[in-house]
Short mmCIF file of C-alpha atoms in Angstrom, two decimals:
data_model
loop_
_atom_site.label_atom_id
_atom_site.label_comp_id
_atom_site.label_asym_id
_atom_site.label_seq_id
_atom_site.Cartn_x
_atom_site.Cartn_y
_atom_site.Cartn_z
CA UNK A 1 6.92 -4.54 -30.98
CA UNK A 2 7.16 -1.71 -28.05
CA UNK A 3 10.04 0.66 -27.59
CA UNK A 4 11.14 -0.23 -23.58
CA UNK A 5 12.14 2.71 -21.86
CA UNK A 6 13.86 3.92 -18.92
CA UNK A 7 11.80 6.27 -17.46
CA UNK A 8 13.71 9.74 -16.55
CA UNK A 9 12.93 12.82 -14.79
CA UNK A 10 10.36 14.43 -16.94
CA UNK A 11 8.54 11.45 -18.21
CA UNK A 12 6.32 11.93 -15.21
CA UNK A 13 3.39 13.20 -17.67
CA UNK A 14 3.42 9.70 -19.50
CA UNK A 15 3.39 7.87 -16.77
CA UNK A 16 0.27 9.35 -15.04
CA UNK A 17 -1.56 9.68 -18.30
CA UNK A 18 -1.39 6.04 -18.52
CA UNK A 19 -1.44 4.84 -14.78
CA UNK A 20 -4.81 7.14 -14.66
CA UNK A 21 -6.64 4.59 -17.27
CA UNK A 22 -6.41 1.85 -14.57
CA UNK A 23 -6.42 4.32 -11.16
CA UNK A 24 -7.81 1.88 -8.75
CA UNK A 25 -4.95 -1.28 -9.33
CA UNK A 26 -1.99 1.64 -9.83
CA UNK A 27 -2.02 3.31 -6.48
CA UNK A 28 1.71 2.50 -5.31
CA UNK A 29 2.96 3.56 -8.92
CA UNK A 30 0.87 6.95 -8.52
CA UNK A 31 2.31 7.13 -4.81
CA UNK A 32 5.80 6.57 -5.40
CA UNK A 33 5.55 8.82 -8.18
CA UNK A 34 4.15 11.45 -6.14
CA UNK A 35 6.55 11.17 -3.37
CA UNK A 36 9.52 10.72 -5.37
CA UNK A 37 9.75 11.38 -9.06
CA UNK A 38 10.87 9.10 -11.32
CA UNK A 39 14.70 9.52 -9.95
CA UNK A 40 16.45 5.74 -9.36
CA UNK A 41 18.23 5.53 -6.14
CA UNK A 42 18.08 3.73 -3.14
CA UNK A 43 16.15 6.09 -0.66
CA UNK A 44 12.42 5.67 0.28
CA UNK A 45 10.46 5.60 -2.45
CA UNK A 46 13.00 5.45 -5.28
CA UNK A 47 13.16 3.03 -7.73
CA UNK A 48 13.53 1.96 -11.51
CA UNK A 49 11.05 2.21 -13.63
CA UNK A 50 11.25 0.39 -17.42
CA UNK A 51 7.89 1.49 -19.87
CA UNK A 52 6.52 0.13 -22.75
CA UNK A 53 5.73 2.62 -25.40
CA UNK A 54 3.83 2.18 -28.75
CA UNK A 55 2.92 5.38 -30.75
CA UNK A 56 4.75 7.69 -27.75
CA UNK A 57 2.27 6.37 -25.79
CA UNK A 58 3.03 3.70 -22.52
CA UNK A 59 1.04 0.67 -22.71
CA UNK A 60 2.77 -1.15 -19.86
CA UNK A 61 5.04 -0.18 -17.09
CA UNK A 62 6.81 -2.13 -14.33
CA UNK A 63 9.30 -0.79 -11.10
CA UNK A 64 11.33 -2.13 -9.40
CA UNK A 65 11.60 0.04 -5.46
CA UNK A 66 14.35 0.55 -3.15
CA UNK A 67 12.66 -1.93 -0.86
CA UNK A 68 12.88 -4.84 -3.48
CA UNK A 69 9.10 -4.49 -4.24
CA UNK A 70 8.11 -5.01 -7.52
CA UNK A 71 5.06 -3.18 -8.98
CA UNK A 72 3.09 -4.49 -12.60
CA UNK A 73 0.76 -2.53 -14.12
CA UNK A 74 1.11 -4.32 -17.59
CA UNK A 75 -1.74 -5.52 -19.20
CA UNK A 76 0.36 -6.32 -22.00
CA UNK A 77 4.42 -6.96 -22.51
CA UNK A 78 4.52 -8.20 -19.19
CA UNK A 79 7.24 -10.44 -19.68
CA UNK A 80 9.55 -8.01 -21.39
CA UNK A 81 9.14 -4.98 -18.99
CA UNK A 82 9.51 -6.97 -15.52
CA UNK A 83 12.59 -8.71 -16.68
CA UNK A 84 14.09 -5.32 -18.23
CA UNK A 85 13.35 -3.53 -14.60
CA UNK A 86 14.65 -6.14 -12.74
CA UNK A 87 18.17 -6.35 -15.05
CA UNK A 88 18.59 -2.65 -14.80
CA UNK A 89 17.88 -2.42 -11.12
CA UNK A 90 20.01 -4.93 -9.88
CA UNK A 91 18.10 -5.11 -6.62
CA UNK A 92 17.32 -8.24 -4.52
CA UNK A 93 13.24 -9.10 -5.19
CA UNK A 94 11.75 -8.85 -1.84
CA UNK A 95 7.91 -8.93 -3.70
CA UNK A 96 5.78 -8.40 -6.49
CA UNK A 97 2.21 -6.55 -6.05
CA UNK A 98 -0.29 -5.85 -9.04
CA UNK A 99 -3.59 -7.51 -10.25
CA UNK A 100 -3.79 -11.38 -8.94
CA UNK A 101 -2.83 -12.33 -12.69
CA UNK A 102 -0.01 -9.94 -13.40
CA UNK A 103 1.82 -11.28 -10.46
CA UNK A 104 1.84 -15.02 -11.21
CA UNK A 105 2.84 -13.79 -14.53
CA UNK A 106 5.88 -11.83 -13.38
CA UNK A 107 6.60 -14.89 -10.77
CA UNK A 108 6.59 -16.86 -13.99
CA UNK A 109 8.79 -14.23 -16.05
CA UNK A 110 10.82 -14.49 -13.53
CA UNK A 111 11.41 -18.08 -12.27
CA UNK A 112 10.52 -17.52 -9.22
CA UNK A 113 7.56 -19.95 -9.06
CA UNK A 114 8.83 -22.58 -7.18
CA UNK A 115 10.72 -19.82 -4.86
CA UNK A 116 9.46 -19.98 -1.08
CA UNK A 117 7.73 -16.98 0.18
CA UNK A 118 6.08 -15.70 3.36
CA UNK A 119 2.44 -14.54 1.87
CA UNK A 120 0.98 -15.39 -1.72
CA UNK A 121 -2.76 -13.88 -1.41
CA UNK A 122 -5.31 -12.42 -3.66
CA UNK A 123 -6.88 -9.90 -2.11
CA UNK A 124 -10.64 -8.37 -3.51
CA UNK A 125 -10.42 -4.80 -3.70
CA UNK A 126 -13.68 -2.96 -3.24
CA UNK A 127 -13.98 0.54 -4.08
CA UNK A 128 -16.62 3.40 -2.66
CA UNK A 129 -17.35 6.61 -3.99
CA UNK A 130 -18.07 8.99 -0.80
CA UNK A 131 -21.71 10.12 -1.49
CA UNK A 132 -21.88 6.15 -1.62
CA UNK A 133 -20.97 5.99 1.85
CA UNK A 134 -23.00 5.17 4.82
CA UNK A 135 -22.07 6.51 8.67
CA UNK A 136 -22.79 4.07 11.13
CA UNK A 137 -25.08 5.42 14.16
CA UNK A 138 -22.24 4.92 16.42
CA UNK A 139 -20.48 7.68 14.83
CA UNK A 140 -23.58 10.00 13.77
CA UNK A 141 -24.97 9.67 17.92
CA UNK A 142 -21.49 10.69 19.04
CA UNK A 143 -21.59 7.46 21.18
CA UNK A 144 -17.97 6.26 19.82
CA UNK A 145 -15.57 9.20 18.73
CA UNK A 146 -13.12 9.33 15.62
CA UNK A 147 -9.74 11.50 15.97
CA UNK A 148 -6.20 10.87 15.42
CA UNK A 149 -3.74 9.39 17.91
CA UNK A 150 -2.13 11.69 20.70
CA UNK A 151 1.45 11.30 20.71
CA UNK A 152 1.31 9.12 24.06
CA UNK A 153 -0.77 6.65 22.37
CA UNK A 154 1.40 6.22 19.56
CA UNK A 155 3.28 2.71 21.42
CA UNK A 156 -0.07 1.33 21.90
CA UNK A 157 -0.55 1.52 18.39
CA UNK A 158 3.13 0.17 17.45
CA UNK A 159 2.27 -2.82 19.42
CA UNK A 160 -1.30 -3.31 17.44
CA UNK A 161 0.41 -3.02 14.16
CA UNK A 162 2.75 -5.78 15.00
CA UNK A 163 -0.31 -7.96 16.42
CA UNK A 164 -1.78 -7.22 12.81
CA UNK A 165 1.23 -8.16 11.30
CA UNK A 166 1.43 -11.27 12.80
CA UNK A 167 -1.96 -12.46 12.59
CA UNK A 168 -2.54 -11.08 9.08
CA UNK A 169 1.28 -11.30 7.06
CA UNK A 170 1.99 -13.88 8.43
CA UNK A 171 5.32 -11.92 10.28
CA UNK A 172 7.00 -13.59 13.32
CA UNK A 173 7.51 -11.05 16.33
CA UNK A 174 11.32 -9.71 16.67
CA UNK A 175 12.87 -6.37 17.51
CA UNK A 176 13.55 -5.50 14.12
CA UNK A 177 9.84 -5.98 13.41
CA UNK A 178 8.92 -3.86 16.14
CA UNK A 179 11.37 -1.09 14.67
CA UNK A 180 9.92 -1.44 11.59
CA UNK A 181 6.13 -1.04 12.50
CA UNK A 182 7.06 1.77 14.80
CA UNK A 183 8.77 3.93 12.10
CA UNK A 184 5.36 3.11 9.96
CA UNK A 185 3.48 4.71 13.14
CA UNK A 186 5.07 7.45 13.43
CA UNK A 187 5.28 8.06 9.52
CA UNK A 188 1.45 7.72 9.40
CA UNK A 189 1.35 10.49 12.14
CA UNK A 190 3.85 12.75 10.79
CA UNK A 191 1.39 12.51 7.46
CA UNK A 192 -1.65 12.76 9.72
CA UNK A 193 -2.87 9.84 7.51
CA UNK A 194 -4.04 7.49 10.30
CA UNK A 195 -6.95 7.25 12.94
CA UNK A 196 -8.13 6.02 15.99
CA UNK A 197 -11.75 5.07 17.29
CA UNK A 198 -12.59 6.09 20.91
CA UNK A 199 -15.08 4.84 23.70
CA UNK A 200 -15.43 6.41 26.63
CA UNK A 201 -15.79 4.33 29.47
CA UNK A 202 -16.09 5.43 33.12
CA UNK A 203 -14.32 8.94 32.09
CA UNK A 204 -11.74 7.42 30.47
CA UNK A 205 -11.17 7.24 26.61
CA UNK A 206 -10.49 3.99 25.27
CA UNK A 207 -8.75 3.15 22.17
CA UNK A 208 -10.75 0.24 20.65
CA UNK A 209 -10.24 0.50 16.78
CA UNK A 210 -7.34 1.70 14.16
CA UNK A 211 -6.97 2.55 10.43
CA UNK A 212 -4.69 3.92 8.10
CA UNK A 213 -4.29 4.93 4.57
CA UNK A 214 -1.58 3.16 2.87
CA UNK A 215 -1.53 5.41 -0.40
CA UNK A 216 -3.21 8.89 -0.32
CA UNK A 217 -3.66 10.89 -3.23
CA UNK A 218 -5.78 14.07 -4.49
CA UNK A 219 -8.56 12.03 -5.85
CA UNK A 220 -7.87 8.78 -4.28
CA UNK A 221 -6.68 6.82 -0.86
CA UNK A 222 -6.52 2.94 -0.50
CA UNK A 223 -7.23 1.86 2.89
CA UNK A 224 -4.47 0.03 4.79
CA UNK A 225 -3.91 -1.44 8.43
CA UNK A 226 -7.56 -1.52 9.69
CA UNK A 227 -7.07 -3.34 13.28
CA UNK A 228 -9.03 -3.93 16.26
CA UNK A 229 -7.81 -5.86 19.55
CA UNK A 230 -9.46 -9.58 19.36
CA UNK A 231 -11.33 -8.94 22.54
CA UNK A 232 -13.27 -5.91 21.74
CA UNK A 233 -14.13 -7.32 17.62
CA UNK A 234 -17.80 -7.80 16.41
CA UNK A 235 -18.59 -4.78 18.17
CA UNK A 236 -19.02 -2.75 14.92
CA UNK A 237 -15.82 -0.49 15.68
CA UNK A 238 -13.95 -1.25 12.28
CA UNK A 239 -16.98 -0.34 10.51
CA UNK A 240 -16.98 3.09 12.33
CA UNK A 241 -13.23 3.55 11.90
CA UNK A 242 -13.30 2.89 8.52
CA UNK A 243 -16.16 5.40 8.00
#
């Protein structure tokens, strides 16, 4: 059986040397790390972190965030490192995120299968290398344009990511919604880690497309947010955004 630790300040190294073996499903875990260390408190970021280890080595690894999220990477010991995280943090569980099977496995750990929620999806994550990539015309003919938002568009762009919210998590529109989205907004501009797709039309620039990176990382980003208004979709502008 595993040693389960509490992760400290200064186990950072063992926790990217083994978050690194499965880089594309451990982006939040790499994120959080980078923004915050492994210290356990309640600000943005923070959160409690309970390892695995065999031979000084971890082999699984759950946290448990300041926003009641809780993130698996445990392809074994599931069960014994999501309930350990979740007794030591004493936080509320607002979610769980991790590979499709990991998280009906922690629901089941647990017992919080039969527990209504808002959104239970898999999602398909798809991965490109760059020199993979291929730029639409769109953007290689100059005929849209690619930039990031101006400050004055930034309320436009609150009110888009509470459409996508709606339409996509399920969310109901309320003020403390709105708040919410437009702290993310102006985080992702304060980061410079969001974009916006422009038209011109009749000398006038026209937002018509958005997209964001949810995690960004030295070697890595995981795209998050893309959006385009209903009425200008299947006009190839996510495509170009994304590019």
């Amino acid at each position: 059986m595993p040693t389960l630790k509490i992760l400290q300040p200064g186990d950072e190294e063992l926790l990217e040397a083994f978050v690194l073996q499965h880089i594309n499903t451990s982006m939040f875990l790499r994120s959080n790390l980078q923004a915050a260390g492994l210290v356990d408190g309640n600000q943005r970021f923070q959160g409690t972190y309970v390892a695995a280890i065999e031979d000084e080595k971890i082999t699984a690894i759950a946290a448990h965030y300041w926003n009641g999220m809780v993130v698996v990477q445990a392809p074994v010991y599931l069960e014994e490192v999501v309930r350990a995280v979740v007794e030591k943090s004493k936080r509320a569980i607002s979610g769980i995120t991790g590979e499709a099977r990991q998280v009906k496995l922690t629901r089941k750990a647990l017992q919080l299968e039969n527990r209504q929620i808002q959104l239970n999806d898999d999602e398909i994550l798809f991965s490109l290398m760059l020199d993979k990539l291929q730029i639409p015309p769109a953007l290689v003919s100059g005929k849209v344009e690619c930039r990031h938002p101006l400050p004055e568009e930034l309320e436009l762009l609150t009110q888009w990511k509470v459409a996508y919210c709606v339409e996509t998590l399920g969310d109901t529109e309320t003020p403390s919604l709105v708040s919410k989205c437009r702290q993310g907004i102006e985080s992702s501009q304060a980061q410079a880690r969001h974009w916006v797709l422009i038209v011109e039309n009749n000398g006038e620039n026209n937002l018509v497309s958005y997209s964001a990176f949810n995690v960004g990382l030295p070697d890595i980003v995981q795209i998050g947010g893309v959006y385009t208004p209903p009425f200008l979709r299947g006009k190839g502008y996510a495509k170009c955004v994304l590019a």
